[in-house]
Short mmCIF file of C-alpha atoms in Angstrom, two decimals:
data_model
loop_
_atom_site.label_atom_id
_atom_site.label_comp_id
_atom_site.label_asym_id
_atom_site.label_seq_id
_atom_site.Cartn_x
_atom_site.Cartn_y
_atom_site.Cartn_z
CA MET A 1 -21.12 10.01 -7.44
CA THR A 2 -19.33 9.02 -4.23
CA SER A 3 -18.67 11.25 -1.24
CA ILE A 4 -15.30 9.73 -0.43
CA ALA A 5 -12.00 10.78 -2.06
CA SER A 6 -11.02 8.94 -5.22
CA ASN A 7 -8.78 5.89 -5.04
CA ASN A 8 -6.37 6.03 -7.98
CA LEU A 9 -5.38 2.38 -7.70
CA GLN A 10 -8.93 1.11 -8.02
CA THR A 11 -9.86 3.62 -10.71
CA ARG A 12 -6.84 2.92 -12.87
CA VAL A 13 -6.93 -0.84 -12.47
CA LYS A 14 -10.57 -0.93 -13.54
CA SER A 15 -9.85 1.24 -16.56
CA GLY A 16 -6.74 -0.72 -17.49
CA LEU A 17 -4.42 2.28 -17.42
CA LEU A 18 -1.94 0.66 -15.07
CA CYS A 19 -1.09 -1.91 -17.71
CA THR A 20 1.22 0.51 -19.48
CA ALA A 21 4.87 0.51 -18.46
CA SER A 22 5.13 4.30 -18.93
CA ILE A 23 3.01 5.03 -15.85
CA LYS A 24 4.85 5.52 -12.58
CA PHE A 25 3.18 3.99 -9.61
CA ALA A 26 3.82 4.76 -5.92
CA PHE A 27 6.19 7.25 -4.30
CA GLY A 28 7.53 6.02 -0.96
CA ILE A 29 7.87 8.34 2.04
CA ARG A 30 9.88 7.28 5.08
CA LEU A 31 12.09 10.29 5.73
CA ALA A 32 10.55 13.62 4.69
CA PRO A 33 6.99 14.08 6.02
CA SER A 34 6.38 17.43 4.36
CA PRO A 35 3.45 18.52 2.19
CA TRP A 36 6.13 19.58 -0.29
CA THR A 37 7.20 15.94 -0.61
CA VAL A 38 3.65 15.07 -1.66
CA GLN A 39 3.63 17.92 -4.16
CA LEU A 40 6.94 16.73 -5.62
CA ALA A 41 5.53 13.22 -5.99
CA LYS A 42 2.42 14.58 -7.68
CA ALA A 43 4.42 16.84 -9.99
CA ALA A 44 6.59 13.87 -11.02
CA GLY A 45 3.50 11.95 -12.11
CA PHE A 46 3.10 9.39 -9.34
CA ASP A 47 -0.41 8.14 -8.65
CA ALA A 48 -0.04 6.99 -5.03
CA LEU A 49 1.90 7.49 -1.83
CA PHE A 50 3.49 4.59 0.05
CA ILE A 51 3.82 6.05 3.54
CA ASP A 52 6.11 3.78 5.51
CA LEU A 53 5.57 3.38 9.25
CA GLU A 54 7.36 0.03 9.39
CA HIS A 55 10.86 1.25 8.57
CA SER A 56 10.80 4.88 9.72
CA VAL A 57 10.29 7.14 12.70
CA LEU A 58 7.31 8.94 11.17
CA SER A 59 4.56 9.77 13.66
CA LEU A 60 0.78 9.52 13.36
CA THR A 61 0.71 13.30 13.06
CA ASP A 62 3.15 13.07 10.13
CA THR A 63 0.95 10.37 8.61
CA ALA A 64 -2.20 12.46 8.94
CA GLN A 65 -0.58 15.47 7.28
CA LEU A 66 0.76 13.37 4.41
CA CYS A 67 -2.56 11.58 3.90
CA THR A 68 -4.61 14.78 3.96
CA THR A 69 -2.24 16.52 1.56
CA GLY A 70 -2.31 13.49 -0.73
CA ILE A 71 -6.09 13.41 -0.79
CA LEU A 72 -6.28 17.14 -1.59
CA ALA A 73 -3.62 16.74 -4.31
CA GLY A 74 -5.33 13.74 -5.89
CA ILE A 75 -2.49 11.31 -5.13
CA THR A 76 -3.87 8.40 -3.11
CA PRO A 77 -2.22 7.76 0.27
CA PHE A 78 -1.57 4.18 1.37
CA VAL A 79 0.21 3.40 4.65
CA ARG A 80 2.42 0.47 5.60
CA VAL A 81 2.04 -0.28 9.29
CA PRO A 82 4.51 -2.11 11.56
CA TYR A 83 4.24 -5.89 11.85
CA ARG A 84 1.58 -6.98 14.35
CA CYS A 85 0.82 -3.38 15.27
CA GLY A 86 -2.69 -4.27 16.42
CA ASP A 87 -6.26 -3.17 15.77
CA GLY A 88 -5.98 0.11 17.62
CA PHE A 89 -3.02 1.37 15.61
CA VAL A 90 -4.64 0.39 12.30
CA GLN A 91 -7.79 2.22 13.41
CA ARG A 92 -5.83 5.41 14.07
CA VAL A 93 -4.02 5.28 10.73
CA LEU A 94 -7.30 4.87 8.84
CA ASP A 95 -8.86 7.72 10.83
CA ALA A 96 -5.80 9.80 9.90
CA GLY A 97 -6.78 9.61 6.23
CA SER A 98 -5.17 6.52 4.76
CA MET A 99 -7.05 5.10 1.78
CA GLY A 100 -5.51 1.67 2.25
CA MET A 101 -3.48 -0.41 4.66
CA ILE A 102 -0.28 -2.27 3.79
CA PHE A 103 0.32 -5.22 6.12
CA PRO A 104 3.86 -6.68 6.19
CA HIS A 105 4.84 -10.32 6.71
CA VAL A 106 1.45 -11.89 5.99
CA LYS A 107 2.06 -15.63 6.19
CA ASP A 108 -1.30 -17.36 5.69
CA LYS A 109 -5.03 -16.90 5.21
CA GLU A 110 -5.57 -16.21 8.91
CA ASP A 111 -3.17 -13.27 8.75
CA ALA A 112 -4.96 -12.10 5.60
CA ARG A 113 -8.37 -12.36 7.26
CA ASN A 114 -7.13 -10.34 10.23
CA ALA A 115 -5.84 -7.65 7.89
CA VAL A 116 -9.27 -7.37 6.28
CA ARG A 117 -11.06 -7.47 9.62
CA MET A 118 -9.01 -4.58 11.03
CA SER A 119 -9.51 -2.46 7.90
CA LYS A 120 -13.27 -2.75 7.39
CA TYR A 121 -16.39 -1.58 9.17
CA PRO A 122 -18.98 -4.20 10.20
CA PRO A 123 -20.22 -6.53 8.89
CA ALA A 124 -17.01 -7.03 6.87
CA GLY A 125 -14.75 -6.21 9.81
CA THR A 126 -14.46 -4.65 13.25
CA ARG A 127 -13.31 -1.10 12.54
CA SER A 128 -14.86 1.51 14.84
CA LEU A 129 -16.77 4.44 13.37
CA THR A 130 -16.03 8.11 13.93
CA GLY A 131 -16.94 11.33 12.13
CA GLN A 132 -15.26 14.10 10.11
CA LEU A 133 -12.86 11.77 8.33
CA PRO A 134 -10.27 13.29 5.95
CA GLN A 135 -11.34 10.82 3.25
CA PHE A 136 -14.74 12.57 3.25
CA GLY A 137 -13.37 16.10 3.32
CA SER A 138 -13.89 16.20 7.12
CA ALA A 139 -17.60 16.73 6.45
CA PRO A 140 -20.35 14.79 8.23
CA HIS A 141 -22.07 11.97 6.34
CA HIS A 142 -24.66 9.35 7.17
CA HIS A 143 -23.31 6.22 8.80
CA GLU A 144 -24.45 4.09 5.88
CA VAL A 145 -22.52 6.23 3.40
CA VAL A 146 -19.31 6.19 5.44
CA ILE A 147 -19.47 2.43 5.99
CA GLN A 148 -20.27 1.49 2.40
CA GLU A 149 -17.86 3.86 0.68
CA SER A 150 -15.03 3.26 3.14
CA ASN A 151 -15.36 -0.51 2.83
CA THR A 152 -15.47 -0.46 -0.97
CA VAL A 153 -13.22 2.48 -1.89
CA GLY A 154 -11.39 3.85 1.13
CA SER A 155 -9.72 0.84 2.73
CA THR A 156 -7.71 -1.05 0.13
CA VAL A 157 -6.07 -4.07 1.78
CA PHE A 158 -2.48 -4.85 0.77
CA VAL A 159 -0.89 -8.04 2.08
CA MET A 160 2.87 -8.22 1.72
CA MET A 161 4.27 -11.47 0.39
CA GLU A 162 7.75 -11.60 1.82
CA THR A 163 8.13 -14.88 3.69
CA ALA A 164 8.59 -18.50 2.64
CA ASP A 165 5.22 -19.31 4.25
CA SER A 166 3.46 -16.62 2.25
CA ILE A 167 4.76 -18.12 -1.00
CA GLU A 168 3.63 -21.59 0.02
CA ASN A 169 0.20 -20.23 0.94
CA ALA A 170 -0.07 -17.75 -1.95
CA TYR A 171 -3.24 -19.15 -3.50
CA GLU A 172 -5.24 -19.27 -0.26
CA ILE A 173 -4.06 -15.80 0.69
CA ALA A 174 -5.10 -14.47 -2.71
CA ALA A 175 -8.51 -16.13 -2.40
CA THR A 176 -9.22 -14.39 0.92
CA GLU A 177 -12.29 -12.19 0.60
CA GLY A 178 -11.46 -8.53 1.14
CA VAL A 179 -7.81 -8.76 0.16
CA ASP A 180 -7.16 -6.40 -2.76
CA VAL A 181 -3.41 -6.46 -3.45
CA LEU A 182 -0.70 -9.10 -3.06
CA LEU A 183 2.48 -7.04 -2.77
CA ILE A 184 5.92 -8.59 -3.14
CA GLY A 185 8.42 -7.35 -0.53
CA SER A 186 11.57 -8.18 -2.47
CA ASN A 187 14.25 -7.63 0.15
CA ASP A 188 12.75 -9.66 2.99
CA LEU A 189 11.53 -12.30 0.54
CA SER A 190 14.96 -12.82 -1.00
CA ILE A 191 16.51 -13.08 2.48
CA GLU A 192 13.88 -15.60 3.61
CA LEU A 193 14.51 -17.69 0.51
CA GLY A 194 18.26 -17.75 1.14
CA VAL A 195 19.19 -15.53 -1.82
CA PRO A 196 19.54 -12.05 -0.28
CA GLY A 197 19.46 -9.34 -2.92
CA GLN A 198 19.75 -11.89 -5.74
CA PHE A 199 16.75 -10.70 -7.72
CA GLY A 200 17.81 -12.58 -10.83
CA SER A 201 17.98 -15.94 -9.08
CA GLU A 202 15.62 -18.73 -10.07
CA VAL A 203 14.50 -19.22 -6.47
CA TYR A 204 13.41 -15.58 -6.13
CA ARG A 205 11.89 -15.33 -9.59
CA SER A 206 9.88 -18.53 -9.14
CA ALA A 207 8.40 -17.20 -5.92
CA VAL A 208 7.42 -13.90 -7.57
CA GLU A 209 5.88 -15.77 -10.50
CA LYS A 210 3.80 -17.88 -8.11
CA VAL A 211 2.43 -14.80 -6.34
CA ALA A 212 1.59 -13.21 -9.70
CA ALA A 213 -0.25 -16.34 -10.81
CA ALA A 214 -2.14 -16.60 -7.52
CA SER A 215 -3.16 -12.94 -7.75
CA HIS A 216 -4.51 -13.29 -11.26
CA ALA A 217 -6.30 -16.57 -10.41
CA SER A 218 -8.34 -14.78 -7.74
CA GLY A 219 -8.76 -11.52 -9.63
CA LYS A 220 -6.55 -9.59 -7.22
CA VAL A 221 -3.97 -6.89 -7.97
CA PHE A 222 -0.38 -8.11 -8.19
CA GLY A 223 2.00 -5.58 -6.66
CA PHE A 224 5.76 -5.25 -6.51
CA ALA A 225 8.18 -3.41 -4.20
CA GLY A 226 11.78 -3.44 -3.04
CA VAL A 227 13.71 -3.31 -6.34
CA TYR A 228 14.49 0.16 -7.67
CA ASP A 229 16.25 1.61 -10.71
CA ASN A 230 16.23 -1.79 -12.43
CA ALA A 231 14.50 -1.55 -15.79
CA ASP A 232 14.89 -5.26 -16.53
CA VAL A 233 13.15 -6.34 -13.34
CA HIS A 234 10.38 -3.77 -13.76
CA ASP A 235 9.84 -4.80 -17.36
CA TRP A 236 9.55 -8.42 -16.20
CA VAL A 237 7.04 -7.77 -13.40
CA VAL A 238 4.91 -5.26 -15.32
CA ASN A 239 4.91 -6.61 -18.87
CA LYS A 240 5.45 -10.31 -18.25
CA LEU A 241 3.79 -10.88 -14.87
CA GLY A 242 1.13 -8.17 -15.02
CA ALA A 243 2.00 -6.08 -11.96
CA ARG A 244 -0.53 -3.29 -11.42
CA PHE A 245 1.03 -1.59 -8.41
CA VAL A 246 4.75 -0.84 -8.23
CA LEU A 247 6.65 1.11 -5.59
CA GLY A 248 8.96 3.23 -7.73
CA GLN A 249 11.37 4.35 -4.99
CA GLN A 250 11.39 5.98 -1.55
CA ASP A 251 12.29 9.55 -0.68
CA SER A 252 15.50 8.47 1.05
CA GLY A 253 16.57 6.68 -2.12
CA PHE A 254 15.85 9.70 -4.29
CA ILE A 255 17.89 11.95 -2.00
CA ALA A 256 20.81 9.51 -1.75
CA LYS A 257 20.93 8.99 -5.51
CA GLY A 258 20.72 12.71 -6.25
CA ALA A 259 23.41 13.52 -3.72
CA LYS A 260 25.76 10.89 -5.11
CA GLU A 261 25.25 12.07 -8.69
CA CYS A 262 25.82 15.67 -7.64
CA MET A 263 29.09 14.88 -5.92
CA ALA A 264 30.27 12.78 -8.85
CA ALA A 265 29.63 15.70 -11.20
CA ILE A 266 31.41 18.18 -8.92
CA LYS A 267 34.41 15.91 -8.49
CA ASN A 268 34.57 15.41 -12.25
CA ILE A 269 34.71 19.18 -12.79
CA HIS A 270 37.30 19.65 -10.05
CA GLU A 271 39.53 16.91 -11.40
#
């Protein structure tokens, strides 16, 4: 039995449960940093949180509250950090309770190695050790336990594949020791490839297929983000390409969609 909080991504991938299309994956948070948001995500059946610090004004305090609530609720918190945010910022996010780091715009194996290095304790990386971590229930544990369990369970490394260089270097990125998930960033990737928002284009689809193949070749998790409310695309990436981590939608998207549907219904009644 481990001392650290459970990691739903690792547990479910190992058991094969994420293969089924009926399972919802990650709930994105970039707007509403409330414990209630985490409870709503949990109640809806999501397994993970995608806390977005790249495209939001969320603070580290917001991040800590979301991560701690997620851990207590059994919905695993992962955090996307800003591009080239640096070792110190990654350190603080991990200390705040994140169970994994999502690095945007990874272009090559050197970027991938740096992502691993910042996320892991020595000898695998250069993360600095502190005590009373949320991942361990804020209880003290022996250094050896914290290092081993954090490195193996509590610091999943996501590298976002969203540039032309990342597609070209997909196989060497996937082969990088310590990288766990290759995550497609659909919007930036489609823009980089010259087909913005054209998720049915051959150029975009070929790039996604290459990342999926590279992931499977190295035994890594293939992940997908950036396309929402599109059953055809999700069926393709999950059932055809074997995606095991999918960002379902972000809180801002849920609110916008609900608001639009509400107004449409009201206008229909009024008319």
